Amino acid sequence: VQLVESGGGLVQPGGSLRLSCAASGLTFTNYHMSWYRQTPEKERELVATIDDFAFRTNYADSVKGRFTIWRDNVESTVYLQMNSLKPQDTAVYYCQAQYTRAIGGAVYWGQGTQVTVSP
């Protein structure tokens, strides 16, 4: 299983970025997909999640109204559109896949992509 994130970079406050996470080696529709982020000062936190067929999404309060998660089950890719970025959004962003067809199913992580919001 591979999860490969892309789209991170340096952006000014108020700007936008779109992250992508391409999955391979798994049946994509058997997995809920999530984005997490982590900084050296904080534990990894959940940013957004989307269920297997995109019926439900959930967001951290800190990103509601600014970030949007969606998925393309044909392309096995999940996206995170980040608008109105703030310096406190600076972090390494990780993609996570969680198997949904059994209790305690496998969880997979990508390698992370750095997002830096700075003037």
mmCIF file with all atom_site columns, C-alpha atoms in Angstrom:
data_model
loop_
_atom_site.group_PDB
_atom_site.id
_atom_site.type_symbol
_atom_site.label_atom_id
_atom_site.label_alt_id
_atom_site.label_comp_id
_atom_site.label_asym_id
_atom_site.label_entity_id
_atom_site.label_seq_id
_atom_site.pdbx_PDB_ins_code
_atom_site.Cartn_x
_atom_site.Cartn_y
_atom_site.Cartn_z
_atom_site.occupancy
_atom_site.B_iso_or_equiv
_atom_site.pdbx_formal_charge
_atom_site.auth_seq_id
_atom_site.auth_comp_id
_atom_site.auth_asym_id
_atom_site.auth_atom_id
_atom_site.pdbx_PDB_model_num
ATOM 1   C CA . VAL A 1 1   ? 0.000   0.000  0.000  1.00 0.00 ? 1   VAL A CA 1
ATOM 2   C CA . GLN A 1 2   ? 1.259   3.459  -0.881 1.00 0.00 ? 2   GLN A CA 1
ATOM 3   C CA . LEU A 1 3   ? -0.163  6.867  -0.108 1.00 0.00 ? 3   LEU A CA 1
ATOM 4   C CA . VAL A 1 4   ? 1.693   9.657  -1.879 1.00 0.00 ? 4   VAL A CA 1
ATOM 5   C CA . GLU A 1 5   ? 0.927   13.245 -0.918 1.00 0.00 ? 5   GLU A CA 1
ATOM 6   C CA . SER A 1 6   ? 1.702   16.247 -3.073 1.00 0.00 ? 6   SER A CA 1
ATOM 7   C CA . GLY A 1 7   ? 0.828   19.914 -3.343 1.00 0.00 ? 7   GLY A CA 1
ATOM 8   C CA . GLY A 1 8   ? 2.488   21.342 -0.279 1.00 0.00 ? 8   GLY A CA 1
ATOM 9   C CA . GLY A 1 9   ? 4.665   24.433 -0.368 1.00 0.00 ? 9   GLY A CA 1
ATOM 10  C CA . LEU A 1 10  ? 5.127   28.000 0.785  1.00 0.00 ? 10  LEU A CA 1
ATOM 11  C CA . VAL A 1 11  ? 2.179   30.364 0.571  1.00 0.00 ? 11  VAL A CA 1
ATOM 12  C CA . GLN A 1 12  ? 1.386   33.802 1.961  1.00 0.00 ? 12  GLN A CA 1
ATOM 13  C CA . PRO A 1 13  ? -1.341  34.307 4.556  1.00 0.00 ? 13  PRO A CA 1
ATOM 14  C CA . GLY A 1 14  ? -4.720  34.409 2.864  1.00 0.00 ? 14  GLY A CA 1
ATOM 15  C CA . GLY A 1 15  ? -3.528  32.221 0.042  1.00 0.00 ? 15  GLY A CA 1
ATOM 16  C CA . SER A 1 16  ? -4.635  28.767 -1.076 1.00 0.00 ? 16  SER A CA 1
ATOM 17  C CA . LEU A 1 17  ? -3.144  25.353 -1.653 1.00 0.00 ? 17  LEU A CA 1
ATOM 18  C CA . ARG A 1 18  ? -4.567  22.059 -2.841 1.00 0.00 ? 18  ARG A CA 1
ATOM 19  C CA . LEU A 1 19  ? -3.125  18.851 -1.445 1.00 0.00 ? 19  LEU A CA 1
ATOM 20  C CA . SER A 1 20  ? -3.500  15.521 -3.195 1.00 0.00 ? 20  SER A CA 1
ATOM 21  C CA . CYS A 1 21  ? -3.022  11.992 -1.905 1.00 0.00 ? 21  CYS A CA 1
ATOM 22  C CA . ALA A 1 22  ? -2.818  9.232  -4.476 1.00 0.00 ? 22  ALA A CA 1
ATOM 23  C CA . ALA A 1 23  ? -3.452  5.737  -3.120 1.00 0.00 ? 23  ALA A CA 1
ATOM 24  C CA . SER A 1 24  ? -2.283  2.479  -4.639 1.00 0.00 ? 24  SER A CA 1
ATOM 25  C CA . GLY A 1 25  ? -2.183  -1.141 -3.591 1.00 0.00 ? 25  GLY A CA 1
ATOM 26  C CA . LEU A 1 26  ? -5.597  -1.078 -1.934 1.00 0.00 ? 26  LEU A CA 1
ATOM 27  C CA . THR A 1 27  ? -9.288  -1.102 -2.803 1.00 0.00 ? 27  THR A CA 1
ATOM 28  C CA . PHE A 1 28  ? -9.849  2.593  -2.341 1.00 0.00 ? 28  PHE A CA 1
ATOM 29  C CA . THR A 1 29  ? -13.589 2.394  -1.666 1.00 0.00 ? 29  THR A CA 1
ATOM 30  C CA . ASN A 1 30  ? -12.935 0.142  1.349  1.00 0.00 ? 30  ASN A CA 1
ATOM 31  C CA . TYR A 1 31  ? -11.243 3.011  3.147  1.00 0.00 ? 31  TYR A CA 1
ATOM 32  C CA . HIS A 1 32  ? -12.222 6.172  4.901  1.00 0.00 ? 32  HIS A CA 1
ATOM 33  C CA . MET A 1 33  ? -9.673  8.849  4.089  1.00 0.00 ? 33  MET A CA 1
ATOM 34  C CA . SER A 1 34  ? -8.396  11.607 6.314  1.00 0.00 ? 34  SER A CA 1
ATOM 35  C CA . TRP A 1 35  ? -5.918  14.444 6.434  1.00 0.00 ? 35  TRP A CA 1
ATOM 36  C CA . TYR A 1 36  ? -3.910  15.054 9.592  1.00 0.00 ? 36  TYR A CA 1
ATOM 37  C CA . ARG A 1 37  ? -1.272  17.636 10.374 1.00 0.00 ? 37  ARG A CA 1
ATOM 38  C CA . GLN A 1 38  ? 1.590   17.876 12.824 1.00 0.00 ? 38  GLN A CA 1
ATOM 39  C CA . THR A 1 39  ? 4.071   20.465 14.013 1.00 0.00 ? 39  THR A CA 1
ATOM 40  C CA . PRO A 1 40  ? 7.100   19.957 16.269 1.00 0.00 ? 40  PRO A CA 1
ATOM 41  C CA . GLU A 1 41  ? 5.164   21.594 19.100 1.00 0.00 ? 41  GLU A CA 1
ATOM 42  C CA . LYS A 1 42  ? 1.924   19.639 18.801 1.00 0.00 ? 42  LYS A CA 1
ATOM 43  C CA . GLU A 1 43  ? 0.683   16.107 18.498 1.00 0.00 ? 43  GLU A CA 1
ATOM 44  C CA . ARG A 1 44  ? -0.722  14.988 15.176 1.00 0.00 ? 44  ARG A CA 1
ATOM 45  C CA . GLU A 1 45  ? -4.250  16.334 14.814 1.00 0.00 ? 45  GLU A CA 1
ATOM 46  C CA . LEU A 1 46  ? -7.150  15.413 12.585 1.00 0.00 ? 46  LEU A CA 1
ATOM 47  C CA . VAL A 1 47  ? -7.908  18.071 9.982  1.00 0.00 ? 47  VAL A CA 1
ATOM 48  C CA . ALA A 1 48  ? -10.631 16.497 7.854  1.00 0.00 ? 48  ALA A CA 1
ATOM 49  C CA . THR A 1 49  ? -12.099 13.119 7.065  1.00 0.00 ? 49  THR A CA 1
ATOM 50  C CA . ILE A 1 50  ? -14.349 11.679 4.372  1.00 0.00 ? 50  ILE A CA 1
ATOM 51  C CA . ASP A 1 51  ? -16.102 8.345  4.344  1.00 0.00 ? 51  ASP A CA 1
ATOM 52  C CA . ASP A 1 52  ? -15.721 5.659  1.716  1.00 0.00 ? 52  ASP A CA 1
ATOM 53  C CA . PHE A 1 53  ? -18.333 6.928  -0.734 1.00 0.00 ? 53  PHE A CA 1
ATOM 54  C CA . ALA A 1 54  ? -18.140 10.591 0.238  1.00 0.00 ? 54  ALA A CA 1
ATOM 55  C CA . PHE A 1 55  ? -21.493 10.666 1.969  1.00 0.00 ? 55  PHE A CA 1
ATOM 56  C CA . ARG A 1 56  ? -20.047 12.296 5.066  1.00 0.00 ? 56  ARG A CA 1
ATOM 57  C CA . THR A 1 57  ? -17.240 14.686 5.828  1.00 0.00 ? 57  THR A CA 1
ATOM 58  C CA . ASN A 1 58  ? -15.965 16.072 9.091  1.00 0.00 ? 58  ASN A CA 1
ATOM 59  C CA . TYR A 1 59  ? -13.608 18.949 9.871  1.00 0.00 ? 59  TYR A CA 1
ATOM 60  C CA . ALA A 1 60  ? -11.626 20.269 12.770 1.00 0.00 ? 60  ALA A CA 1
ATOM 61  C CA . ASP A 1 61  ? -13.190 23.450 14.127 1.00 0.00 ? 61  ASP A CA 1
ATOM 62  C CA . SER A 1 62  ? -10.047 25.369 13.257 1.00 0.00 ? 62  SER A CA 1
ATOM 63  C CA . VAL A 1 63  ? -10.464 24.723 9.518  1.00 0.00 ? 63  VAL A CA 1
ATOM 64  C CA . LYS A 1 64  ? -14.249 24.685 9.059  1.00 0.00 ? 64  LYS A CA 1
ATOM 65  C CA . GLY A 1 65  ? -15.312 27.027 6.291  1.00 0.00 ? 65  GLY A CA 1
ATOM 66  C CA . ARG A 1 66  ? -11.771 27.267 4.920  1.00 0.00 ? 66  ARG A CA 1
ATOM 67  C CA . PHE A 1 67  ? -10.791 23.696 4.006  1.00 0.00 ? 67  PHE A CA 1
ATOM 68  C CA . THR A 1 68  ? -12.658 21.201 1.833  1.00 0.00 ? 68  THR A CA 1
ATOM 69  C CA . ILE A 1 69  ? -11.987 17.483 1.535  1.00 0.00 ? 69  ILE A CA 1
ATOM 70  C CA . TRP A 1 70  ? -13.201 15.355 -1.350 1.00 0.00 ? 70  TRP A CA 1
ATOM 71  C CA . ARG A 1 71  ? -12.259 12.160 -3.100 1.00 0.00 ? 71  ARG A CA 1
ATOM 72  C CA . ASP A 1 72  ? -12.191 10.673 -6.559 1.00 0.00 ? 72  ASP A CA 1
ATOM 73  C CA . ASN A 1 73  ? -12.869 6.957  -6.228 1.00 0.00 ? 73  ASN A CA 1
ATOM 74  C CA . VAL A 1 74  ? -12.045 6.355  -9.883 1.00 0.00 ? 74  VAL A CA 1
ATOM 75  C CA . GLU A 1 75  ? -8.603  7.905  -9.528 1.00 0.00 ? 75  GLU A CA 1
ATOM 76  C CA . SER A 1 76  ? -8.106  6.614  -5.941 1.00 0.00 ? 76  SER A CA 1
ATOM 77  C CA . THR A 1 77  ? -7.167  10.084 -4.819 1.00 0.00 ? 77  THR A CA 1
ATOM 78  C CA . VAL A 1 78  ? -8.236  12.281 -1.941 1.00 0.00 ? 78  VAL A CA 1
ATOM 79  C CA . TYR A 1 79  ? -7.840  16.038 -1.974 1.00 0.00 ? 79  TYR A CA 1
ATOM 80  C CA . LEU A 1 80  ? -7.716  18.862 0.513  1.00 0.00 ? 80  LEU A CA 1
ATOM 81  C CA . GLN A 1 81  ? -8.442  22.361 -0.725 1.00 0.00 ? 81  GLN A CA 1
ATOM 82  C CA . MET A 1 82  ? -7.100  24.899 1.735  1.00 0.00 ? 82  MET A CA 1
ATOM 83  C CA . ASN A 1 83  ? -8.242  28.501 1.421  1.00 0.00 ? 83  ASN A CA 1
ATOM 84  C CA . SER A 1 84  ? -7.681  31.600 3.550  1.00 0.00 ? 84  SER A CA 1
ATOM 85  C CA . LEU A 1 85  ? -4.554  30.031 4.954  1.00 0.00 ? 85  LEU A CA 1
ATOM 86  C CA . LYS A 1 86  ? -3.153  31.295 8.233  1.00 0.00 ? 86  LYS A CA 1
ATOM 87  C CA . PRO A 1 87  ? 0.337   31.018 9.719  1.00 0.00 ? 87  PRO A CA 1
ATOM 88  C CA . GLN A 1 88  ? -1.055  28.579 12.293 1.00 0.00 ? 88  GLN A CA 1
ATOM 89  C CA . ASP A 1 89  ? -1.908  26.198 9.437  1.00 0.00 ? 89  ASP A CA 1
ATOM 90  C CA . THR A 1 90  ? 1.820   25.650 8.961  1.00 0.00 ? 90  THR A CA 1
ATOM 91  C CA . ALA A 1 91  ? 2.508   21.951 9.498  1.00 0.00 ? 91  ALA A CA 1
ATOM 92  C CA . VAL A 1 92  ? 3.381   18.701 7.829  1.00 0.00 ? 92  VAL A CA 1
ATOM 93  C CA . TYR A 1 93  ? 0.151   17.316 6.364  1.00 0.00 ? 93  TYR A CA 1
ATOM 94  C CA . TYR A 1 94  ? -0.371  13.570 6.272  1.00 0.00 ? 94  TYR A CA 1
ATOM 95  C CA . CYS A 1 95  ? -2.869  11.457 4.397  1.00 0.00 ? 95  CYS A CA 1
ATOM 96  C CA . GLN A 1 96  ? -4.397  8.496  6.217  1.00 0.00 ? 96  GLN A CA 1
ATOM 97  C CA . ALA A 1 97  ? -6.402  5.531  4.936  1.00 0.00 ? 97  ALA A CA 1
ATOM 98  C CA . GLN A 1 98  ? -8.486  3.526  7.420  1.00 0.00 ? 98  GLN A CA 1
ATOM 99  C CA . TYR A 1 99  ? -9.999  0.194  6.437  1.00 0.00 ? 99  TYR A CA 1
ATOM 100 C CA . THR A 1 100 ? -13.723 0.181  7.116  1.00 0.00 ? 100 THR A CA 1
ATOM 101 C CA . ARG A 1 101 ? -14.837 -3.366 6.400  1.00 0.00 ? 101 ARG A CA 1
ATOM 102 C CA . ALA A 1 102 ? -13.723 -4.831 9.732  1.00 0.00 ? 102 ALA A CA 1
ATOM 103 C CA . ILE A 1 103 ? -13.303 -3.641 13.288 1.00 0.00 ? 103 ILE A CA 1
ATOM 104 C CA . GLY A 1 104 ? -9.700  -2.690 13.951 1.00 0.00 ? 104 GLY A CA 1
ATOM 105 C CA . GLY A 1 105 ? -8.883  -2.629 10.289 1.00 0.00 ? 105 GLY A CA 1
ATOM 106 C CA . ALA A 1 106 ? -5.556  -1.545 8.888  1.00 0.00 ? 106 ALA A CA 1
ATOM 107 C CA . VAL A 1 107 ? -4.453  2.077  8.918  1.00 0.00 ? 107 VAL A CA 1
ATOM 108 C CA . TYR A 1 108 ? -1.950  3.444  6.427  1.00 0.00 ? 108 TYR A CA 1
ATOM 109 C CA . TRP A 1 109 ? -0.110  6.767  6.337  1.00 0.00 ? 109 TRP A CA 1
ATOM 110 C CA . GLY A 1 110 ? 1.583   8.797  3.665  1.00 0.00 ? 110 GLY A CA 1
ATOM 111 C CA . GLN A 1 111 ? 5.014   10.324 4.056  1.00 0.00 ? 111 GLN A CA 1
ATOM 112 C CA . GLY A 1 112 ? 3.693   13.857 4.585  1.00 0.00 ? 112 GLY A CA 1
ATOM 113 C CA . THR A 1 113 ? 3.941   17.123 2.716  1.00 0.00 ? 113 THR A CA 1
ATOM 114 C CA . GLN A 1 114 ? 5.094   20.403 4.230  1.00 0.00 ? 114 GLN A CA 1
ATOM 115 C CA . VAL A 1 115 ? 2.778   23.408 4.188  1.00 0.00 ? 115 VAL A CA 1
ATOM 116 C CA . THR A 1 116 ? 4.280   26.712 5.259  1.00 0.00 ? 116 THR A CA 1
ATOM 117 C CA . VAL A 1 117 ? 2.171   29.859 5.551  1.00 0.00 ? 117 VAL A CA 1
ATOM 118 C CA . SER A 1 118 ? 4.389   32.894 5.907  1.00 0.00 ? 118 SER A CA 1
ATOM 119 C CA . PRO A 1 119 ? 4.599   36.462 4.553  1.00 0.00 ? 119 PRO A CA 1
#
